[in-house]
PDB file of C-alpha atoms in Angstrom:
ATOM      1  CA  ALA A   1      -4.721   1.491 -16.492  1.00  0.00           C
ATOM      2  CA  LYS A   2      -2.713   4.437 -15.193  1.00  0.00           C
ATOM      3  CA  PHE A   3      -0.618   6.187 -17.820  1.00  0.00           C
ATOM      4  CA  PHE A   4       2.436   8.023 -16.522  1.00  0.00           C
ATOM      5  CA  ASN A   5       3.609  11.026 -18.529  1.00  0.00           C
ATOM      6  CA  PRO A   6       7.124  11.989 -17.391  1.00  0.00           C
ATOM      7  CA  THR A   7       8.489  15.423 -18.099  1.00  0.00           C
ATOM      8  CA  ASP A   8      11.707  16.128 -19.975  1.00  0.00           C
ATOM      9  CA  GLY A   9      13.536  17.099 -16.810  1.00  0.00           C
ATOM     10  CA  GLU A  10      16.288  15.114 -15.143  1.00  0.00           C
ATOM     11  CA  GLU A  11      13.969  13.776 -12.471  1.00  0.00           C
ATOM     12  CA  MET A  12      10.581  12.187 -12.845  1.00  0.00           C
ATOM     13  CA  VAL A  13       7.927  12.348 -10.153  1.00  0.00           C
ATOM     14  CA  MET A  14       5.270   9.637 -10.141  1.00  0.00           C
ATOM     15  CA  SER A  15       2.064  11.279  -8.976  1.00  0.00           C
ATOM     16  CA  SER A  16      -1.635  10.500  -8.988  1.00  0.00           C
ATOM     17  CA  ASN A  17      -4.262  13.130  -9.728  1.00  0.00           C
ATOM     18  CA  SER A  18      -7.377  10.964  -9.840  1.00  0.00           C
ATOM     19  CA  ASP A  19     -10.531  12.389  -8.321  1.00  0.00           C
ATOM     20  CA  ASP A  20     -11.698  10.892  -5.052  1.00  0.00           C
ATOM     21  CA  ASP A  21     -14.288   8.170  -5.329  1.00  0.00           C
ATOM     22  CA  ALA A  22     -17.275   7.466  -3.085  1.00  0.00           C
ATOM     23  CA  ASN A  23     -15.550   8.721  -0.037  1.00  0.00           C
ATOM     24  CA  GLY A  24     -13.484  11.882   0.151  1.00  0.00           C
ATOM     25  CA  SER A  25     -10.472   9.735   1.017  1.00  0.00           C
ATOM     26  CA  GLY A  26      -6.884  10.784   0.980  1.00  0.00           C
ATOM     27  CA  SER A  27      -6.748  13.987   3.075  1.00  0.00           C
ATOM     28  CA  SER A  28      -3.698  14.464   5.277  1.00  0.00           C
ATOM     29  CA  ASN A  29      -3.893  14.730   9.064  1.00  0.00           C
ATOM     30  CA  GLY A  30      -0.861  17.027   9.217  1.00  0.00           C
ATOM     31  CA  SER A  31      -0.154  15.944  12.789  1.00  0.00           C
ATOM     32  CA  GLY A  32       3.568  15.469  12.300  1.00  0.00           C
ATOM     33  CA  SER A  33       3.471  11.928  13.693  1.00  0.00           C
ATOM     34  CA  PRO A  34       6.144   9.684  12.165  1.00  0.00           C
ATOM     35  CA  TYR A  35       3.565   6.889  11.992  1.00  0.00           C
ATOM     36  CA  VAL A  36       0.581   6.224   9.753  1.00  0.00           C
ATOM     37  CA  ILE A  37      -1.930   3.392  10.031  1.00  0.00           C
ATOM     38  CA  LEU A  38      -3.273   2.090   6.723  1.00  0.00           C
ATOM     39  CA  CYS A  39      -6.010  -0.524   6.467  1.00  0.00           C
ATOM     40  CA  ASP A  40      -6.095  -2.236   3.076  1.00  0.00           C
ATOM     41  CA  ALA A  41      -9.725  -3.356   2.777  1.00  0.00           C
ATOM     42  CA  GLY A  42      -9.758  -5.973   0.029  1.00  0.00           C
ATOM     43  CA  SER A  43     -12.622  -8.131  -1.150  1.00  0.00           C
ATOM     44  CA  THR A  44     -11.705 -11.108   1.078  1.00  0.00           C
ATOM     45  CA  GLY A  45     -10.364  -9.329   4.144  1.00  0.00           C
ATOM     46  CA  THR A  46      -8.745  -6.228   5.635  1.00  0.00           C
ATOM     47  CA  ARG A  47      -5.061  -6.030   6.537  1.00  0.00           C
ATOM     48  CA  LEU A  48      -3.640  -3.340   8.838  1.00  0.00           C
ATOM     49  CA  TYR A  49      -0.192  -1.852   8.192  1.00  0.00           C
ATOM     50  CA  VAL A  50       1.828   0.642  10.215  1.00  0.00           C
ATOM     51  CA  TYR A  51       4.172   2.824   8.143  1.00  0.00           C
ATOM     52  CA  SER A  52       6.887   5.058   9.544  1.00  0.00           C
ATOM     53  CA  LEU A  53       9.364   7.402   7.926  1.00  0.00           C
ATOM     54  CA  PRO A  54      12.260   8.205  10.266  1.00  0.00           C
ATOM     55  CA  SER A  55      13.509  11.765  10.238  1.00  0.00           C
ATOM     56  CA  SER A  56      16.813  12.573   8.531  1.00  0.00           C
ATOM     57  CA  ASP A  57      18.426  12.873  11.964  1.00  0.00           C
ATOM     58  CA  ASP A  58      17.211   9.438  13.022  1.00  0.00           C
ATOM     59  CA  ASP A  59      17.552   7.244   9.945  1.00  0.00           C
ATOM     60  CA  ASP A  60      19.069   4.337  11.792  1.00  0.00           C
ATOM     61  CA  ALA A  61      16.544   4.304  14.595  1.00  0.00           C
ATOM     62  CA  SER A  62      13.930   1.620  14.577  1.00  0.00           C
ATOM     63  CA  PRO A  63      10.372   2.965  14.904  1.00  0.00           C
ATOM     64  CA  SER A  64       9.443   0.254  17.356  1.00  0.00           C
ATOM     65  CA  SER A  65      10.996  -2.549  19.306  1.00  0.00           C
ATOM     66  CA  SER A  66       8.406  -4.941  17.880  1.00  0.00           C
ATOM     67  CA  SER A  67       9.960  -8.018  16.248  1.00  0.00           C
ATOM     68  CA  SER A  68       7.510  -7.671  13.364  1.00  0.00           C
ATOM     69  CA  THR A  69       9.202  -4.478  12.139  1.00  0.00           C
ATOM     70  CA  THR A  70      10.844  -4.791   8.712  1.00  0.00           C
ATOM     71  CA  SER A  71      13.030  -2.200   7.017  1.00  0.00           C
ATOM     72  CA  ASN A  72      13.190  -2.295   3.234  1.00  0.00           C
ATOM     73  CA  ASP A  73      16.879  -2.239   2.288  1.00  0.00           C
ATOM     74  CA  VAL A  74      16.529  -0.362  -0.993  1.00  0.00           C
ATOM     75  CA  PRO A  75      18.382   2.695  -2.278  1.00  0.00           C
ATOM     76  CA  SER A  76      16.860   6.048  -1.394  1.00  0.00           C
ATOM     77  CA  ARG A  77      17.912   9.663  -1.444  1.00  0.00           C
ATOM     78  CA  LYS A  78      17.104  10.173   2.224  1.00  0.00           C
ATOM     79  CA  HIS A  79      15.743   7.255   4.184  1.00  0.00           C
ATOM     80  CA  ASN A  80      13.686   4.074   4.003  1.00  0.00           C
ATOM     81  CA  VAL A  81      10.030   3.564   4.736  1.00  0.00           C
ATOM     82  CA  GLN A  82       9.599   1.053   7.546  1.00  0.00           C
ATOM     83  CA  ILE A  83       6.570  -1.233   7.631  1.00  0.00           C
ATOM     84  CA  GLN A  84       4.904  -3.337  10.281  1.00  0.00           C
ATOM     85  CA  GLU A  85       2.209  -5.777   9.255  1.00  0.00           C
ATOM     86  CA  GLY A  86      -0.799  -6.444  11.447  1.00  0.00           C
ATOM     87  CA  PRO A  87      -3.428  -9.176  11.326  1.00  0.00           C
ATOM     88  CA  LYS A  88      -5.816  -9.747   8.457  1.00  0.00           C
ATOM     89  CA  ILE A  89      -9.466  -9.465   9.455  1.00  0.00           C
ATOM     90  CA  ARG A  90     -11.857 -11.749   7.566  1.00  0.00           C
ATOM     91  CA  PRO A  91     -14.244 -11.576   5.795  1.00  0.00           C
ATOM     92  CA  GLY A  92     -14.032  -8.389   3.713  1.00  0.00           C
ATOM     93  CA  LEU A  93     -15.366  -4.989   4.710  1.00  0.00           C
ATOM     94  CA  SER A  94     -18.056  -5.247   2.023  1.00  0.00           C
ATOM     95  CA  SER A  95     -19.624  -8.174   3.905  1.00  0.00           C
ATOM     96  CA  GLN A  96     -20.395  -5.980   6.927  1.00  0.00           C
ATOM     97  CA  THR A  97     -23.533  -3.984   7.691  1.00  0.00           C
ATOM     98  CA  PRO A  98     -23.783  -0.515   9.280  1.00  0.00           C
ATOM     99  CA  ASP A  99     -24.772  -2.301  12.531  1.00  0.00           C
ATOM    100  CA  THR A 100     -21.726  -4.607  12.642  1.00  0.00           C
ATOM    101  CA  VAL A 101     -18.951  -2.612  11.009  1.00  0.00           C
ATOM    102  CA  GLY A 102     -18.217  -0.424  14.054  1.00  0.00           C
ATOM    103  CA  THR A 103     -16.331  -3.235  15.828  1.00  0.00           C
ATOM    104  CA  TYR A 104     -15.124  -5.010  12.684  1.00  0.00           C
ATOM    105  CA  LEU A 105     -11.507  -3.756  12.846  1.00  0.00           C
ATOM    106  CA  LEU A 106     -11.008  -3.684  16.614  1.00  0.00           C
ATOM    107  CA  PRO A 107      -8.711  -6.768  16.694  1.00  0.00           C
ATOM    108  CA  ALA A 108      -6.422  -5.114  14.159  1.00  0.00           C
ATOM    109  CA  PHE A 109      -6.241  -1.859  16.115  1.00  0.00           C
ATOM    110  CA  GLU A 110      -5.520  -3.733  19.328  1.00  0.00           C
ATOM    111  CA  ALA A 111      -2.436  -5.135  17.566  1.00  0.00           C
ATOM    112  CA  ALA A 112      -1.491  -1.639  16.350  1.00  0.00           C
ATOM    113  CA  LEU A 113      -1.228  -0.439  19.958  1.00  0.00           C
ATOM    114  CA  GLY A 114       1.930  -2.524  20.346  1.00  0.00           C
ATOM    115  CA  MET A 115       3.456  -1.398  17.045  1.00  0.00           C
ATOM    116  CA  ILE A 116       3.441   2.325  17.823  1.00  0.00           C
ATOM    117  CA  PRO A 117       5.012   3.941  20.905  1.00  0.00           C
ATOM    118  CA  ALA A 118       2.378   5.177  23.334  1.00  0.00           C
ATOM    119  CA  GLU A 119       3.526   8.784  23.060  1.00  0.00           C
ATOM    120  CA  HIS A 120       2.494   8.790  19.377  1.00  0.00           C
ATOM    121  CA  HIS A 121      -0.907   7.106  19.745  1.00  0.00           C
ATOM    122  CA  ALA A 122      -2.929  10.315  20.013  1.00  0.00           C
ATOM    123  CA  THR A 123      -1.373  11.871  16.888  1.00  0.00           C
ATOM    124  CA  THR A 124      -1.157   8.896  14.515  1.00  0.00           C
ATOM    125  CA  PRO A 125      -3.690   9.147  11.666  1.00  0.00           C
ATOM    126  CA  VAL A 126      -5.749   6.240  10.357  1.00  0.00           C
ATOM    127  CA  TYR A 127      -6.545   5.579   6.695  1.00  0.00           C
ATOM    128  CA  VAL A 128      -8.918   2.894   5.435  1.00  0.00           C
ATOM    129  CA  TYR A 129      -8.772   2.303   1.682  1.00  0.00           C
ATOM    130  CA  ALA A 130     -11.174  -0.238   0.195  1.00  0.00           C
ATOM    131  CA  THR A 131     -11.028  -1.696  -3.286  1.00  0.00           C
ATOM    132  CA  ALA A 132     -13.119  -3.861  -5.624  1.00  0.00           C
ATOM    133  CA  GLY A 133     -15.281  -5.541  -2.994  1.00  0.00           C
ATOM    134  CA  MET A 134     -16.650  -2.193  -1.857  1.00  0.00           C
ATOM    135  CA  ARG A 135     -16.850  -0.855  -5.415  1.00  0.00           C
ATOM    136  CA  LEU A 136     -19.506  -3.492  -6.095  1.00  0.00           C
ATOM    137  CA  LEU A 137     -21.783  -2.072  -3.393  1.00  0.00           C
ATOM    138  CA  PRO A 138     -24.286   0.751  -4.006  1.00  0.00           C
ATOM    139  CA  HIS A 139     -22.850   4.202  -3.393  1.00  0.00           C
ATOM    140  CA  ASP A 140     -25.206   5.015  -0.486  1.00  0.00           C
ATOM    141  CA  LEU A 141     -24.401   1.744   1.281  1.00  0.00           C
ATOM    142  CA  GLN A 142     -20.685   2.469   1.000  1.00  0.00           C
ATOM    143  CA  LEU A 143     -21.191   5.852   2.653  1.00  0.00           C
ATOM    144  CA  ASP A 144     -23.287   4.310   5.446  1.00  0.00           C
ATOM    145  CA  LEU A 145     -20.594   1.715   6.132  1.00  0.00           C
ATOM    146  CA  TYR A 146     -17.798   4.286   6.296  1.00  0.00           C
ATOM    147  CA  ASP A 147     -19.858   6.583   8.528  1.00  0.00           C
ATOM    148  CA  ALA A 148     -20.563   3.737  10.953  1.00  0.00           C
ATOM    149  CA  LEU A 149     -16.956   2.490  10.886  1.00  0.00           C
ATOM    150  CA  ALA A 150     -15.537   5.939  11.629  1.00  0.00           C
ATOM    151  CA  GLU A 151     -18.007   6.464  14.472  1.00  0.00           C
ATOM    152  CA  GLY A 152     -17.310   3.030  15.934  1.00  0.00           C
ATOM    153  CA  LEU A 153     -13.546   3.512  15.936  1.00  0.00           C
ATOM    154  CA  ARG A 154     -13.683   7.052  17.338  1.00  0.00           C
ATOM    155  CA  ASP A 155     -16.035   6.084  20.149  1.00  0.00           C
ATOM    156  CA  HIS A 156     -14.195   2.955  21.259  1.00  0.00           C
ATOM    157  CA  PRO A 157     -11.918   3.494  24.288  1.00  0.00           C
ATOM    158  CA  THR A 158      -9.195   1.144  22.988  1.00  0.00           C
ATOM    159  CA  VAL A 159      -8.642   3.151  19.787  1.00  0.00           C
ATOM    160  CA  PRO A 160      -6.614   6.274  20.714  1.00  0.00           C
ATOM    161  CA  PHE A 161      -5.590   7.071  17.135  1.00  0.00           C
ATOM    162  CA  VAL A 162      -6.793   9.939  14.927  1.00  0.00           C
ATOM    163  CA  VAL A 163      -9.799   8.689  12.945  1.00  0.00           C
ATOM    164  CA  GLU A 164     -11.195  11.202  10.460  1.00  0.00           C
ATOM    165  CA  ARG A 165     -14.145  10.354   8.253  1.00  0.00           C
ATOM    166  CA  ASP A 166     -12.454  11.881   5.206  1.00  0.00           C
ATOM    167  CA  ASN A 167      -9.672   9.299   5.467  1.00  0.00           C
ATOM    168  CA  LEU A 168     -12.019   6.341   4.979  1.00  0.00           C
ATOM    169  CA  GLY A 169     -13.221   5.432   1.515  1.00  0.00           C
ATOM    170  CA  THR A 170     -13.159   3.419  -1.677  1.00  0.00           C
ATOM    171  CA  ILE A 171     -10.382   4.009  -4.180  1.00  0.00           C
ATOM    172  CA  ASP A 172     -10.972   3.428  -7.870  1.00  0.00           C
ATOM    173  CA  GLY A 173      -9.108   0.937 -10.049  1.00  0.00           C
ATOM    174  CA  GLU A 174      -6.726   3.583 -11.373  1.00  0.00           C
ATOM    175  CA  ASP A 175      -5.482   4.542  -7.925  1.00  0.00           C
ATOM    176  CA  GLU A 176      -5.315   0.884  -6.884  1.00  0.00           C
ATOM    177  CA  GLY A 177      -3.021   0.159  -9.821  1.00  0.00           C
ATOM    178  CA  TYR A 178      -1.049   3.338  -9.188  1.00  0.00           C
ATOM    179  CA  PHE A 179      -0.324   2.374  -5.581  1.00  0.00           C
ATOM    180  CA  ALA A 180       0.735  -1.110  -6.730  1.00  0.00           C
ATOM    181  CA  ALA A 181       3.173   0.484  -9.184  1.00  0.00           C
ATOM    182  CA  LEU A 182       4.568   2.753  -6.454  1.00  0.00           C
ATOM    183  CA  ALA A 183       5.174  -0.269  -4.200  1.00  0.00           C
ATOM    184  CA  VAL A 184       6.849  -2.326  -6.931  1.00  0.00           C
ATOM    185  CA  ASN A 185       9.129   0.504  -8.041  1.00  0.00           C
ATOM    186  CA  TYR A 186      10.080   1.413  -4.471  1.00  0.00           C
ATOM    187  CA  LEU A 187      10.865  -2.187  -3.536  1.00  0.00           C
ATOM    188  CA  GLY A 188      12.738  -2.593  -6.807  1.00  0.00           C
ATOM    189  CA  GLY A 189      14.948   0.380  -6.030  1.00  0.00           C
ATOM    190  CA  VAL A 190      13.653   2.415  -8.986  1.00  0.00           C
ATOM    191  CA  ILE A 191      12.173   5.245  -6.907  1.00  0.00           C
ATOM    192  CA  GLY A 192      13.113   6.548  -3.498  1.00  0.00           C
ATOM    193  CA  SER A 193      10.906   7.413  -0.542  1.00  0.00           C
ATOM    194  CA  ASP A 194      10.469  10.859  -2.130  1.00  0.00           C
ATOM    195  CA  LEU A 195       8.785   9.105  -5.141  1.00  0.00           C
ATOM    196  CA  ILE A 196      11.464  10.382  -7.533  1.00  0.00           C
ATOM    197  CA  THR A 197      13.305   7.976  -9.809  1.00  0.00           C
ATOM    198  CA  LEU A 198      16.801   7.063  -8.697  1.00  0.00           C
ATOM    199  CA  PRO A 199      19.839   7.226 -10.992  1.00  0.00           C
ATOM    200  CA  ARG A 200      20.681   4.132 -12.993  1.00  0.00           C
ATOM    201  CA  ARG A 201      23.578   2.075 -11.665  1.00  0.00           C
ATOM    202  CA  HIS A 202      26.510   2.419 -14.070  1.00  0.00           C
ATOM    203  CA  GLY A 203      28.927  -0.411 -14.683  1.00  0.00           C
ATOM    204  CA  ASP A 204      26.469  -3.043 -13.434  1.00  0.00           C
ATOM    205  CA  GLU A 205      26.634  -5.920 -15.932  1.00  0.00           C
ATOM    206  CA  GLU A 206      23.530  -7.602 -14.530  1.00  0.00           C
ATOM    207  CA  ASP A 207      21.557  -4.347 -14.798  1.00  0.00           C
ATOM    208  CA  HIS A 208      22.509  -3.991 -18.481  1.00  0.00           C
ATOM    209  CA  ARG A 209      21.493  -7.604 -19.186  1.00  0.00           C
ATOM    210  CA  ASP A 210      18.121  -7.019 -17.529  1.00  0.00           C
ATOM    211  CA  ARG A 211      17.607  -3.848 -19.539  1.00  0.00           C
ATOM    212  CA  ASP A 212      18.469  -5.605 -22.830  1.00  0.00           C
ATOM    213  CA  HIS A 213      15.994  -8.358 -21.973  1.00  0.00           C
ATOM    214  CA  ARG A 214      13.233  -5.797 -21.284  1.00  0.00           C
ATOM    215  CA  ASP A 215      14.059  -4.037 -24.549  1.00  0.00           C
ATOM    216  CA  ARG A 216      13.566  -7.257 -26.493  1.00  0.00           C
ATOM    217  CA  GLN A 217      10.257  -7.883 -24.753  1.00  0.00           C
ATOM    218  CA  LEU A 218       9.045  -4.343 -25.479  1.00  0.00           C
ATOM    219  CA  SER A 219       9.902  -4.650 -29.175  1.00  0.00           C
ATOM    220  CA  MET A 220       7.788  -7.823 -29.391  1.00  0.00           C
ATOM    221  CA  PHE A 221       4.725  -5.879 -28.241  1.00  0.00           C
ATOM    222  CA  GLY A 222       5.138  -2.884 -30.496  1.00  0.00           C
ATOM    223  CA  GLY A 223       7.400  -0.912 -28.172  1.00  0.00           C
ATOM    224  CA  SER A 224      10.278   1.270 -29.175  1.00  0.00           C
ATOM    225  CA  GLY A 225      12.867  -1.275 -28.130  1.00  0.00           C
ATOM    226  CA  ARG A 226      14.255   1.246 -25.625  1.00  0.00           C
ATOM    227  CA  SER A 227      13.141   0.648 -22.077  1.00  0.00           C
ATOM    228  CA  GLY A 228      14.069   4.219 -21.232  1.00  0.00           C
ATOM    229  CA  GLY A 229      10.970   5.440 -23.089  1.00  0.00           C
ATOM    230  CA  GLY A 230      10.090   7.801 -25.880  1.00  0.00           C
ATOM    231  CA  ASN A 231      11.806  11.038 -24.989  1.00  0.00           C
ATOM    232  CA  ASP A 232      14.361  12.769 -27.226  1.00  0.00           C
ATOM    233  CA  ARG A 233      16.813  13.172 -24.384  1.00  0.00           C
ATOM    234  CA  ASP A 234      19.318  10.497 -23.387  1.00  0.00           C
ATOM    235  CA  ASP A 235      17.683   8.264 -20.752  1.00  0.00           C
ATOM    236  CA  ASP A 236      20.768   6.224 -19.904  1.00  0.00           C
ATOM    237  CA  ASP A 237      20.947   7.834 -16.456  1.00  0.00           C
ATOM    238  CA  ALA A 238      17.266   7.191 -15.647  1.00  0.00           C
ATOM    239  CA  ALA A 239      16.177   3.982 -13.956  1.00  0.00           C
ATOM    240  CA  THR A 240      13.598   1.965 -15.894  1.00  0.00           C
ATOM    241  CA  LEU A 241      10.098   2.049 -14.436  1.00  0.00           C
ATOM    242  CA  LEU A 242       8.754  -1.369 -13.523  1.00  0.00           C
ATOM    243  CA  GLY A 243       5.254  -2.496 -14.396  1.00  0.00           C
ATOM    244  CA  ALA A 244       2.824  -4.118 -11.972  1.00  0.00           C
ATOM    245  CA  LEU A 245       0.182  -6.823 -12.304  1.00  0.00           C
ATOM    246  CA  ASP A 246      -2.116  -6.909  -9.268  1.00  0.00           C
ATOM    247  CA  LEU A 247      -4.373  -9.984  -9.124  1.00  0.00           C
ATOM    248  CA  GLY A 248      -6.963  -9.265  -6.442  1.00  0.00           C
ATOM    249  CA  GLY A 249      -9.965 -11.175  -5.200  1.00  0.00           C
ATOM    250  CA  ALA A 250     -12.444  -9.160  -7.278  1.00  0.00           C
ATOM    251  CA  SER A 251     -10.325  -7.099  -9.688  1.00  0.00           C
ATOM    252  CA  VAL A 252      -7.114  -7.009 -11.712  1.00  0.00           C
ATOM    253  CA  GLN A 253      -4.866  -3.978 -12.227  1.00  0.00           C
ATOM    254  CA  LEU A 254      -2.205  -3.796 -14.940  1.00  0.00           C
ATOM    255  CA  VAL A 255       0.239  -0.868 -14.899  1.00  0.00           C
ATOM    256  CA  PHE A 256       3.202  -0.199 -17.181  1.00  0.00           C
ATOM    257  CA  ASP A 257       5.186   2.640 -18.710  1.00  0.00           C
ATOM    258  CA  SER A 258       3.190   3.570 -21.821  1.00  0.00           C
ATOM    259  CA  ARG A 259       5.919   5.754 -23.339  1.00  0.00           C
ATOM    260  CA  THR A 260       7.112   2.681 -25.228  1.00  0.00           C
ATOM    261  CA  MET A 261       3.831   2.529 -27.177  1.00  0.00           C
ATOM    262  CA  SER A 262       2.523   4.598 -30.043  1.00  0.00           C
ATOM    263  CA  PRO A 263      -0.396   7.024 -29.404  1.00  0.00           C
ATOM    264  CA  THR A 264      -2.700   4.748 -31.432  1.00  0.00           C
ATOM    265  CA  ARG A 265      -1.858   1.726 -29.304  1.00  0.00           C
ATOM    266  CA  ARG A 266      -2.325   3.738 -26.121  1.00  0.00           C
ATOM    267  CA  ARG A 267      -5.807   4.845 -27.216  1.00  0.00           C
ATOM    268  CA  ARG A 268      -6.714   1.280 -28.139  1.00  0.00           C
ATOM    269  CA  LEU A 269      -5.500   0.005 -24.796  1.00  0.00           C
ATOM    270  CA  ARG A 270      -7.647   2.564 -22.969  1.00  0.00           C
ATOM    271  CA  GLU A 271     -10.678   1.394 -24.938  1.00  0.00           C
ATOM    272  CA  LEU A 272      -9.973  -2.263 -24.192  1.00  0.00           C
ATOM    273  CA  ALA A 273      -9.417  -1.554 -20.496  1.00  0.00           C
ATOM    274  CA  ARG A 274     -12.661   0.425 -20.262  1.00  0.00           C
ATOM    275  CA  ASP A 275     -14.696  -2.282 -22.000  1.00  0.00           C
ATOM    276  CA  GLU A 276     -13.150  -5.069 -19.942  1.00  0.00           C
ATOM    277  CA  ASN A 277     -13.693  -3.204 -16.674  1.00  0.00           C
ATOM    278  CA  HIS A 278     -17.354  -2.677 -17.569  1.00  0.00           C
ATOM    279  CA  ARG A 279     -17.804  -6.339 -18.488  1.00  0.00           C
ATOM    280  CA  HIS A 280     -16.087  -7.551 -15.322  1.00  0.00           C
ATOM    281  CA  LEU A 281     -18.152  -5.238 -13.120  1.00  0.00           C
ATOM    282  CA  GLN A 282     -21.388  -6.537 -14.648  1.00  0.00           C
ATOM    283  CA  LEU A 283     -20.283 -10.125 -14.089  1.00  0.00           C
ATOM    284  CA  MET A 284     -19.378  -9.529 -10.453  1.00  0.00           C
ATOM    285  CA  GLN A 285     -22.686  -7.759  -9.805  1.00  0.00           C
ATOM    286  CA  GLN A 286     -24.592 -10.685 -11.322  1.00  0.00           C
ATOM    287  CA  GLN A 287     -22.705 -13.156  -9.136  1.00  0.00           C
ATOM    288  CA  GLN A 288     -23.378 -11.035  -6.066  1.00  0.00           C
ATOM    289  CA  GLN A 289     -27.097 -10.901  -6.842  1.00  0.00           C
ATOM    290  CA  GLN A 290     -27.214 -14.675  -7.299  1.00  0.00           C
ATOM    291  CA  GLN A 291     -25.548 -15.220  -3.921  1.00  0.00           C
ATOM    292  CA  GLN A 292     -28.098 -12.966  -2.221  1.00  0.00           C
ATOM    293  CA  GLN A 293     -31.070 -14.851  -3.702  1.00  0.00           C
TER     294      GLN A 293
END
């Protein structure tokens, strides 16, 4: 579980400060390219996405002529993130070996060539984030797989993108849930592309009905009955953070705004989440060992 602790200011920034896991992932290329390639390496397969953030002077311009481009029509202070979805490569990254992983993602990167204009190929960074499937593997094997994958992509002539070893790695369950919450709140119009909460829509009858419904639900589970959260200030102008439930192939992430809970309940929830994560990890490791026998 990721617990957000907003400040008492007028704006709230959702940010993650978890330590990197078995990888050193998350560093920025700083190339200035408007495109980023992200490979979501789940337990059953790896999906490639191309993200672009148009400049303020070019908000209406499409990042590519590809018909697969989709622009999320949600409110933002500046502009919208645009996403192109590539193919899903099966099976999962965790099923590869250091000898086979070098060419594992080549079909996905061949598709990415057509999603990004050629003039940006040489400056577009690549990120590979793996989740529960890779977390089940021994730490040393994870490192060997990422080393071999980075080398294979860099050395292949059909991959002109910027592949840095530090941008390949396994994220922990907290960051996985955090990213799910970011996606849900962005798509729901709660936060903008700057990751700051947007103002609540005044005079929207449907919005007030939704808020009243969430308040009733929160009160049933020991919440304050105010979906704005437990600050002394008036939260009527702040949009309500949405929770996220991410059901993956080998893990589950549950994220919600914990300000509606008492400190005792928050501590208890942390304990339950820790115990359940430990139990689930043991079960998955046992199943993996049985499959290898």
